[in-house]
Amino acid sequence: MELVLPSTVYRDSFIEGIRELKDAAMTSTTRNYGNLSIPDLEADFDLFVEKERGHAEGKNLPVGYVPQSDFWLVDGNKYIGHAGIRHELNEHLISIGGHIGYSIRPGKRGKGYGNKILELALPKAKELGIDRVLLTCDETNIASRKIIERNGGFLENQVPNPETGIDKLRFWIDIA
Ligand SMILES: CC(C)(COP(=O)(O)OP(=O)(O)OC[C@H]1O[C@@H](n2cnc3c(N)ncnc32)[C@H](O)[C@@H]1OP(=O)(O)O)[C@@H](O)C(=O)NCCC(=O)NCCS
């Protein structure tokens, strides 16, 4: 199991994973990939991969987004999940979003992949020069809270999130 850069090698299982997301109940953190168009992915997967890779240079991102390195968790030749590491924190990220977002495709949840994706993302954050990683999760997201705590997260505080009405928990992990 490893974290890799987005690659056309995983085309079929990636699209399968996006189908699972669309069939499952949406959560705020699956919104990005959950909104992908399957016909567009099928028509030009190379272009999608190229755009994903451009995020690290600040390309192809919505206005106000900071550069972000995207990685895919893969097991053998299968796509399992996605982690996005933001290179810096803007005002929104420092209170709500944090440095790292991750998600596991619905068909592979509850098997330990969530713990693994964060474990593997932390050294990638370190390589990007981040020594203190901010992680946030909805107060109601028990699985994500466990993942953060298992990976050494210390709770700083709980803050309101006016966008959803669900408080965010803010954790720090020192990787210096
Ligand atoms: C949160 C998410 C990444 C968890 O992935 P996962 O692969 O199911 O996680 P794991 O199997 O590694 O489980 C992590 C821990 O949560 C627990 N857990 C898993 N699903 C759970 C659930 N529905 N309710 C309560 N606990 C749960 C596991 O028992 C495990 O605890 P342990 O380490 O003490 O044994 C996944 O549900 C997901 O992608 N959700 C949507 C996106 C998201 O919320 N991302 C997090 C952003 S903050």
PDB file of C-alpha atoms and ligand atoms in Angstrom:
ATOM      1  CA  MET A   1       0.000   0.000   0.000  1.00  0.00           C
ATOM      2  CA  GLU A   2       1.385   3.413  -0.878  1.00  0.00           C
ATOM      3  CA  LEU A   3       0.586   7.028  -1.608  1.00  0.00           C
ATOM      4  CA  VAL A   4       1.235   7.874  -5.241  1.00  0.00           C
ATOM      5  CA  LEU A   5       0.783  10.871  -7.468  1.00  0.00           C
ATOM      6  CA  PRO A   6      -2.441  10.776  -9.500  1.00  0.00           C
ATOM      7  CA  SER A   7      -1.813   8.485 -12.449  1.00  0.00           C
ATOM      8  CA  THR A   8      -3.667   7.089 -15.444  1.00  0.00           C
ATOM      9  CA  VAL A   9      -2.631   3.609 -14.265  1.00  0.00           C
ATOM     10  CA  TYR A  10      -5.527   3.660 -11.783  1.00  0.00           C
ATOM     11  CA  ARG A  11      -8.164   4.874 -14.267  1.00  0.00           C
ATOM     12  CA  ASP A  12     -10.726   2.083 -13.935  1.00  0.00           C
ATOM     13  CA  SER A  13     -10.660   1.682 -10.170  1.00  0.00           C
ATOM     14  CA  PHE A  14     -10.606   5.462  -9.674  1.00  0.00           C
ATOM     15  CA  ILE A  15     -13.785   5.825 -11.739  1.00  0.00           C
ATOM     16  CA  GLU A  16     -15.298   2.899  -9.820  1.00  0.00           C
ATOM     17  CA  GLY A  17     -14.466   4.752  -6.567  1.00  0.00           C
ATOM     18  CA  ILE A  18     -16.154   7.924  -7.824  1.00  0.00           C
ATOM     19  CA  ARG A  19     -19.256   5.880  -8.707  1.00  0.00           C
ATOM     20  CA  GLU A  20     -19.300   4.627  -5.103  1.00  0.00           C
ATOM     21  CA  LEU A  21     -19.076   8.203  -3.828  1.00  0.00           C
ATOM     22  CA  LYS A  22     -21.993   9.261  -5.971  1.00  0.00           C
ATOM     23  CA  ASP A  23     -24.081   6.337  -4.717  1.00  0.00           C
ATOM     24  CA  ALA A  24     -23.199   7.039  -1.076  1.00  0.00           C
ATOM     25  CA  ALA A  25     -24.496   9.882   1.053  1.00  0.00           C
ATOM     26  CA  MET A  26     -22.350  12.954   0.394  1.00  0.00           C
ATOM     27  CA  THR A  27     -20.348  14.549   3.163  1.00  0.00           C
ATOM     28  CA  SER A  28     -18.728  17.957   3.021  1.00  0.00           C
ATOM     29  CA  THR A  29     -15.268  16.451   2.590  1.00  0.00           C
ATOM     30  CA  THR A  30     -16.238  14.209  -0.312  1.00  0.00           C
ATOM     31  CA  ARG A  31     -17.774  17.150  -2.134  1.00  0.00           C
ATOM     32  CA  ASN A  32     -14.822  17.728  -4.453  1.00  0.00           C
ATOM     33  CA  TYR A  33     -14.428  14.256  -5.916  1.00  0.00           C
ATOM     34  CA  GLY A  34     -18.140  13.590  -5.435  1.00  0.00           C
ATOM     35  CA  ASN A  35     -18.812  16.339  -7.944  1.00  0.00           C
ATOM     36  CA  LEU A  36     -16.627  14.841 -10.664  1.00  0.00           C
ATOM     37  CA  SER A  37     -18.409  13.936 -13.867  1.00  0.00           C
ATOM     38  CA  ILE A  38     -18.016  10.260 -14.771  1.00  0.00           C
ATOM     39  CA  PRO A  39     -18.606  10.875 -18.506  1.00  0.00           C
ATOM     40  CA  ASP A  40     -15.848  13.551 -18.430  1.00  0.00           C
ATOM     41  CA  LEU A  41     -13.462  11.193 -16.601  1.00  0.00           C
ATOM     42  CA  GLU A  42     -14.194   8.414 -19.068  1.00  0.00           C
ATOM     43  CA  ALA A  43     -13.737  10.745 -22.026  1.00  0.00           C
ATOM     44  CA  ASP A  44     -10.344  12.148 -21.016  1.00  0.00           C
ATOM     45  CA  PHE A  45      -8.761  10.683 -17.889  1.00  0.00           C
ATOM     46  CA  ASP A  46      -5.310  11.911 -18.935  1.00  0.00           C
ATOM     47  CA  LEU A  47      -6.526  15.490 -18.761  1.00  0.00           C
ATOM     48  CA  PHE A  48      -8.019  14.946 -15.300  1.00  0.00           C
ATOM     49  CA  VAL A  49      -4.731  13.495 -14.019  1.00  0.00           C
ATOM     50  CA  GLU A  50      -2.766  16.368 -15.533  1.00  0.00           C
ATOM     51  CA  LYS A  51      -5.052  18.886 -13.799  1.00  0.00           C
ATOM     52  CA  GLU A  52      -4.777  17.093 -10.462  1.00  0.00           C
ATOM     53  CA  ARG A  53      -0.999  17.146 -10.700  1.00  0.00           C
ATOM     54  CA  GLY A  54      -1.085  20.869 -11.519  1.00  0.00           C
ATOM     55  CA  HIS A  55      -2.599  21.652  -8.100  1.00  0.00           C
ATOM     56  CA  ALA A  56       0.858  21.393  -6.509  1.00  0.00           C
ATOM     57  CA  GLU A  57       1.946  24.353  -8.629  1.00  0.00           C
ATOM     58  CA  GLY A  58      -1.222  26.270  -7.803  1.00  0.00           C
ATOM     59  CA  LYS A  59      -2.775  25.513 -11.207  1.00  0.00           C
ATOM     60  CA  ASN A  60      -6.403  24.492 -11.909  1.00  0.00           C
ATOM     61  CA  LEU A  61      -7.621  25.476  -8.452  1.00  0.00           C
ATOM     62  CA  PRO A  62     -10.608  27.623  -7.483  1.00  0.00           C
ATOM     63  CA  VAL A  63      -9.862  31.279  -6.662  1.00  0.00           C
ATOM     64  CA  GLY A  64      -8.479  31.670  -3.143  1.00  0.00           C
ATOM     65  CA  TYR A  65      -7.162  28.080  -2.935  1.00  0.00           C
ATOM     66  CA  VAL A  66      -3.521  27.572  -1.963  1.00  0.00           C
ATOM     67  CA  PRO A  67      -1.254  25.103  -3.811  1.00  0.00           C
ATOM     68  CA  GLN A  68      -2.034  21.532  -2.820  1.00  0.00           C
ATOM     69  CA  SER A  69      -0.248  18.228  -3.424  1.00  0.00           C
ATOM     70  CA  ASP A  70      -2.729  15.486  -4.228  1.00  0.00           C
ATOM     71  CA  PHE A  71      -1.921  11.846  -3.564  1.00  0.00           C
ATOM     72  CA  TRP A  72      -3.859   8.653  -4.093  1.00  0.00           C
ATOM     73  CA  LEU A  73      -3.744   5.730  -1.701  1.00  0.00           C
ATOM     74  CA  VAL A  74      -3.424   2.585  -3.781  1.00  0.00           C
ATOM     75  CA  ASP A  75      -3.343  -1.068  -2.824  1.00  0.00           C
ATOM     76  CA  GLY A  76      -1.812  -3.132  -5.606  1.00  0.00           C
ATOM     77  CA  ASN A  77      -3.251  -1.587  -8.739  1.00  0.00           C
ATOM     78  CA  LYS A  78      -6.455  -0.369  -7.060  1.00  0.00           C
ATOM     79  CA  TYR A  79      -7.412   3.160  -6.113  1.00  0.00           C
ATOM     80  CA  ILE A  80      -8.460   3.333  -2.437  1.00  0.00           C
ATOM     81  CA  GLY A  81      -8.556   6.973  -1.443  1.00  0.00           C
ATOM     82  CA  HIS A  82      -7.309  10.512  -1.791  1.00  0.00           C
ATOM     83  CA  ALA A  83      -5.236  12.848   0.393  1.00  0.00           C
ATOM     84  CA  GLY A  84      -4.688  16.507  -0.388  1.00  0.00           C
ATOM     85  CA  ILE A  85      -1.907  18.362   1.406  1.00  0.00           C
ATOM     86  CA  ARG A  86      -2.203  22.144   1.359  1.00  0.00           C
ATOM     87  CA  HIS A  87       1.193  23.791   1.259  1.00  0.00           C
ATOM     88  CA  GLU A  88       0.196  26.664   3.517  1.00  0.00           C
ATOM     89  CA  LEU A  89      -2.723  27.835   5.609  1.00  0.00           C
ATOM     90  CA  ASN A  90      -4.941  30.738   4.588  1.00  0.00           C
ATOM     91  CA  GLU A  91      -7.551  32.251   6.879  1.00  0.00           C
ATOM     92  CA  HIS A  92     -10.187  29.634   6.045  1.00  0.00           C
ATOM     93  CA  LEU A  93      -7.782  26.705   6.359  1.00  0.00           C
ATOM     94  CA  ILE A  94      -6.414  27.832   9.715  1.00  0.00           C
ATOM     95  CA  SER A  95      -9.852  27.850  11.284  1.00  0.00           C
ATOM     96  CA  ILE A  96     -11.778  25.201   9.323  1.00  0.00           C
ATOM     97  CA  GLY A  97      -9.904  23.223   6.668  1.00  0.00           C
ATOM     98  CA  GLY A  98      -6.471  22.389   8.062  1.00  0.00           C
ATOM     99  CA  HIS A  99      -3.432  21.177   6.132  1.00  0.00           C
ATOM    100  CA  ILE A 100      -4.614  17.724   5.048  1.00  0.00           C
ATOM    101  CA  GLY A 101      -7.913  16.465   3.693  1.00  0.00           C
ATOM    102  CA  TYR A 102      -8.459  12.756   3.082  1.00  0.00           C
ATOM    103  CA  SER A 103     -11.169  10.384   2.051  1.00  0.00           C
ATOM    104  CA  ILE A 104     -11.506   6.666   1.476  1.00  0.00           C
ATOM    105  CA  ARG A 105     -13.810   5.340  -1.220  1.00  0.00           C
ATOM    106  CA  PRO A 106     -17.041   4.114   0.389  1.00  0.00           C
ATOM    107  CA  GLY A 107     -16.557   0.449  -0.598  1.00  0.00           C
ATOM    108  CA  LYS A 108     -13.201   0.323   1.258  1.00  0.00           C
ATOM    109  CA  ARG A 109     -14.118   2.058   4.519  1.00  0.00           C
ATOM    110  CA  GLY A 110     -13.844   0.418   7.934  1.00  0.00           C
ATOM    111  CA  LYS A 111     -10.771  -1.652   6.952  1.00  0.00           C
ATOM    112  CA  GLY A 112      -7.998   0.536   8.401  1.00  0.00           C
ATOM    113  CA  TYR A 113      -7.264   2.494   5.214  1.00  0.00           C
ATOM    114  CA  GLY A 114      -8.253   5.793   6.890  1.00  0.00           C
ATOM    115  CA  ASN A 115      -5.596   5.341   9.579  1.00  0.00           C
ATOM    116  CA  LYS A 116      -3.076   4.376   6.903  1.00  0.00           C
ATOM    117  CA  ILE A 117      -3.731   7.308   4.565  1.00  0.00           C
ATOM    118  CA  LEU A 118      -2.967   9.857   7.271  1.00  0.00           C
ATOM    119  CA  GLU A 119       0.057   7.887   8.482  1.00  0.00           C
ATOM    120  CA  LEU A 120       1.471   7.974   4.939  1.00  0.00           C
ATOM    121  CA  ALA A 121       0.486  11.608   4.320  1.00  0.00           C
ATOM    122  CA  LEU A 122       2.421  12.961   7.327  1.00  0.00           C
ATOM    123  CA  PRO A 123       5.908  12.265   5.873  1.00  0.00           C
ATOM    124  CA  LYS A 124       4.735  13.814   2.596  1.00  0.00           C
ATOM    125  CA  ALA A 125       3.757  16.942   4.537  1.00  0.00           C
ATOM    126  CA  LYS A 126       7.186  16.932   6.160  1.00  0.00           C
ATOM    127  CA  GLU A 127       8.803  16.733   2.695  1.00  0.00           C
ATOM    128  CA  LEU A 128       6.800  19.830   1.785  1.00  0.00           C
ATOM    129  CA  GLY A 129       8.381  21.660   4.730  1.00  0.00           C
ATOM    130  CA  ILE A 130       5.432  21.459   7.121  1.00  0.00           C
ATOM    131  CA  ASP A 131       6.605  20.660  10.665  1.00  0.00           C
ATOM    132  CA  ARG A 132       3.352  21.205  12.488  1.00  0.00           C
ATOM    133  CA  VAL A 133       0.292  19.849  10.765  1.00  0.00           C
ATOM    134  CA  LEU A 134      -3.182  21.187  11.433  1.00  0.00           C
ATOM    135  CA  LEU A 135      -5.966  18.633  11.048  1.00  0.00           C
ATOM    136  CA  THR A 136      -9.621  19.348  11.462  1.00  0.00           C
ATOM    137  CA  CYS A 137     -12.768  17.263  11.451  1.00  0.00           C
ATOM    138  CA  ASP A 138     -16.435  17.735  12.113  1.00  0.00           C
ATOM    139  CA  GLU A 139     -17.264  17.201  15.750  1.00  0.00           C
ATOM    140  CA  THR A 140     -19.607  14.404  14.588  1.00  0.00           C
ATOM    141  CA  ASN A 141     -16.986  12.578  12.459  1.00  0.00           C
ATOM    142  CA  ILE A 142     -15.985   9.883  14.932  1.00  0.00           C
ATOM    143  CA  ALA A 143     -13.894   7.851  12.461  1.00  0.00           C
ATOM    144  CA  SER A 144     -11.862  10.888  11.413  1.00  0.00           C
ATOM    145  CA  ARG A 145     -11.307  11.967  15.013  1.00  0.00           C
ATOM    146  CA  LYS A 146      -9.978   8.482  15.824  1.00  0.00           C
ATOM    147  CA  ILE A 147      -7.678   8.600  12.797  1.00  0.00           C
ATOM    148  CA  ILE A 148      -6.221  11.956  13.843  1.00  0.00           C
ATOM    149  CA  GLU A 149      -5.749  10.908  17.479  1.00  0.00           C
ATOM    150  CA  ARG A 150      -4.198   7.554  16.507  1.00  0.00           C
ATOM    151  CA  ASN A 151      -1.682   9.498  14.401  1.00  0.00           C
ATOM    152  CA  GLY A 152      -0.663  11.691  17.323  1.00  0.00           C
ATOM    153  CA  GLY A 153      -3.094  14.608  17.055  1.00  0.00           C
ATOM    154  CA  PHE A 154      -3.520  16.911  20.051  1.00  0.00           C
ATOM    155  CA  LEU A 155      -6.851  18.687  20.308  1.00  0.00           C
ATOM    156  CA  GLU A 156      -6.448  22.460  20.440  1.00  0.00           C
ATOM    157  CA  ASN A 157     -10.077  23.519  20.397  1.00  0.00           C
ATOM    158  CA  GLN A 158     -13.555  23.258  18.948  1.00  0.00           C
ATOM    159  CA  VAL A 159     -14.773  26.101  16.769  1.00  0.00           C
ATOM    160  CA  PRO A 160     -18.102  26.857  15.114  1.00  0.00           C
ATOM    161  CA  ASN A 161     -18.331  26.334  11.367  1.00  0.00           C
ATOM    162  CA  PRO A 162     -20.950  28.743  10.069  1.00  0.00           C
ATOM    163  CA  GLU A 163     -20.925  26.988   6.649  1.00  0.00           C
ATOM    164  CA  THR A 164     -22.364  23.752   8.026  1.00  0.00           C
ATOM    165  CA  GLY A 165     -23.558  24.527  11.556  1.00  0.00           C
ATOM    166  CA  ILE A 166     -21.387  21.595  12.767  1.00  0.00           C
ATOM    167  CA  ASP A 167     -18.440  22.526  14.985  1.00  0.00           C
ATOM    168  CA  LYS A 168     -14.927  21.705  13.808  1.00  0.00           C
ATOM    169  CA  LEU A 169     -12.361  20.050  16.051  1.00  0.00           C
ATOM    170  CA  ARG A 170      -8.840  21.411  15.495  1.00  0.00           C
ATOM    171  CA  PHE A 171      -5.849  19.138  16.145  1.00  0.00           C
ATOM    172  CA  TRP A 172      -2.085  19.577  15.716  1.00  0.00           C
ATOM    173  CA  ILE A 173       0.499  16.924  14.930  1.00  0.00           C
ATOM    174  CA  ASP A 174       4.181  17.805  15.416  1.00  0.00           C
ATOM    175  CA  ILE A 175       6.372  16.086  12.847  1.00  0.00           C
ATOM    176  CA  ALA A 176       9.530  18.118  13.418  1.00  0.00           C
TER     177      ALA A 176
HETATM  178  C1  LIG B   1     -13.286   9.269   7.729  1.00  0.00           C
HETATM  179  C2  LIG B   1     -12.817   8.180   6.760  1.00  0.00           C
HETATM  180  C3  LIG B   1     -11.565   8.667   6.044  1.00  0.00           C
HETATM  181  C4  LIG B   1     -12.500   6.924   7.593  1.00  0.00           C
HETATM  182  O1  LIG B   1     -11.918   5.972   6.724  1.00  0.00           O
HETATM  183  P1  LIG B   1     -11.891   4.412   7.107  1.00  0.00           P
HETATM  184  O2  LIG B   1     -11.054   3.741   6.101  1.00  0.00           O
HETATM  185  O3  LIG B   1     -13.260   3.922   7.304  1.00  0.00           O
HETATM  186  O4  LIG B   1     -11.123   4.468   8.501  1.00  0.00           O
HETATM  187  P2  LIG B   1     -10.487   3.256   9.299  1.00  0.00           P
HETATM  188  O5  LIG B   1     -11.069   1.966   8.822  1.00  0.00           O
HETATM  189  O6  LIG B   1      -8.995   3.419   9.278  1.00  0.00           O
HETATM  190  O7  LIG B   1     -11.030   3.527  10.756  1.00  0.00           O
HETATM  191  C5  LIG B   1     -10.482   4.571  11.555  1.00  0.00           C
HETATM  192  C6  LIG B   1     -11.052   4.456  12.958  1.00  0.00           C
HETATM  193  O8  LIG B   1     -12.417   4.881  12.941  1.00  0.00           O
HETATM  194  C7  LIG B   1     -13.269   3.838  13.384  1.00  0.00           C
HETATM  195  N1  LIG B   1     -14.436   3.908  12.533  1.00  0.00           N
HETATM  196  C8  LIG B   1     -14.508   3.641  11.212  1.00  0.00           C
HETATM  197  N2  LIG B   1     -15.738   3.886  10.771  1.00  0.00           N
HETATM  198  C9  LIG B   1     -16.450   4.292  11.855  1.00  0.00           C
HETATM  199  C10 LIG B   1     -17.789   4.697  12.046  1.00  0.00           C
HETATM  200  N3  LIG B   1     -18.668   4.727  11.032  1.00  0.00           N
HETATM  201  N4  LIG B   1     -18.164   5.079  13.280  1.00  0.00           N
HETATM  202  C11 LIG B   1     -17.291   5.059  14.303  1.00  0.00           C
HETATM  203  N5  LIG B   1     -16.010   4.700  14.195  1.00  0.00           N
HETATM  204  C12 LIG B   1     -15.608   4.319  12.970  1.00  0.00           C
HETATM  205  C13 LIG B   1     -12.491   2.561  13.207  1.00  0.00           C
HETATM  206  O9  LIG B   1     -12.897   1.567  14.108  1.00  0.00           O
HETATM  207  C14 LIG B   1     -11.080   3.030  13.491  1.00  0.00           C
HETATM  208  O10 LIG B   1     -10.885   3.140  14.872  1.00  0.00           O
HETATM  209  P3  LIG B   1      -9.627   2.427  15.548  1.00  0.00           P
HETATM  210  O11 LIG B   1      -8.402   2.977  14.860  1.00  0.00           O
HETATM  211  O12 LIG B   1      -9.738   2.820  16.965  1.00  0.00           O
HETATM  212  O13 LIG B   1      -9.829   0.974  15.274  1.00  0.00           O
HETATM  213  C15 LIG B   1     -13.915   7.776   5.737  1.00  0.00           C
HETATM  214  O14 LIG B   1     -15.097   7.476   6.437  1.00  0.00           O
HETATM  215  C16 LIG B   1     -14.214   8.854   4.730  1.00  0.00           C
HETATM  216  O15 LIG B   1     -13.584   8.911   3.680  1.00  0.00           O
HETATM  217  N6  LIG B   1     -15.193   9.728   5.035  1.00  0.00           N
HETATM  218  C17 LIG B   1     -15.559  10.822   4.166  1.00  0.00           C
HETATM  219  C18 LIG B   1     -14.481  11.869   4.115  1.00  0.00           C
HETATM  220  C19 LIG B   1     -14.067  12.342   5.481  1.00  0.00           C
HETATM  221  O16 LIG B   1     -14.862  12.454   6.404  1.00  0.00           O
HETATM  222  N7  LIG B   1     -12.770  12.646   5.600  1.00  0.00           N
HETATM  223  C20 LIG B   1     -12.185  13.142   6.816  1.00  0.00           C
HETATM  224  C21 LIG B   1     -12.077  14.588   6.725  1.00  0.00           C
HETATM  225  S1  LIG B   1     -11.838  15.316   8.335  1.00  0.00           S
END
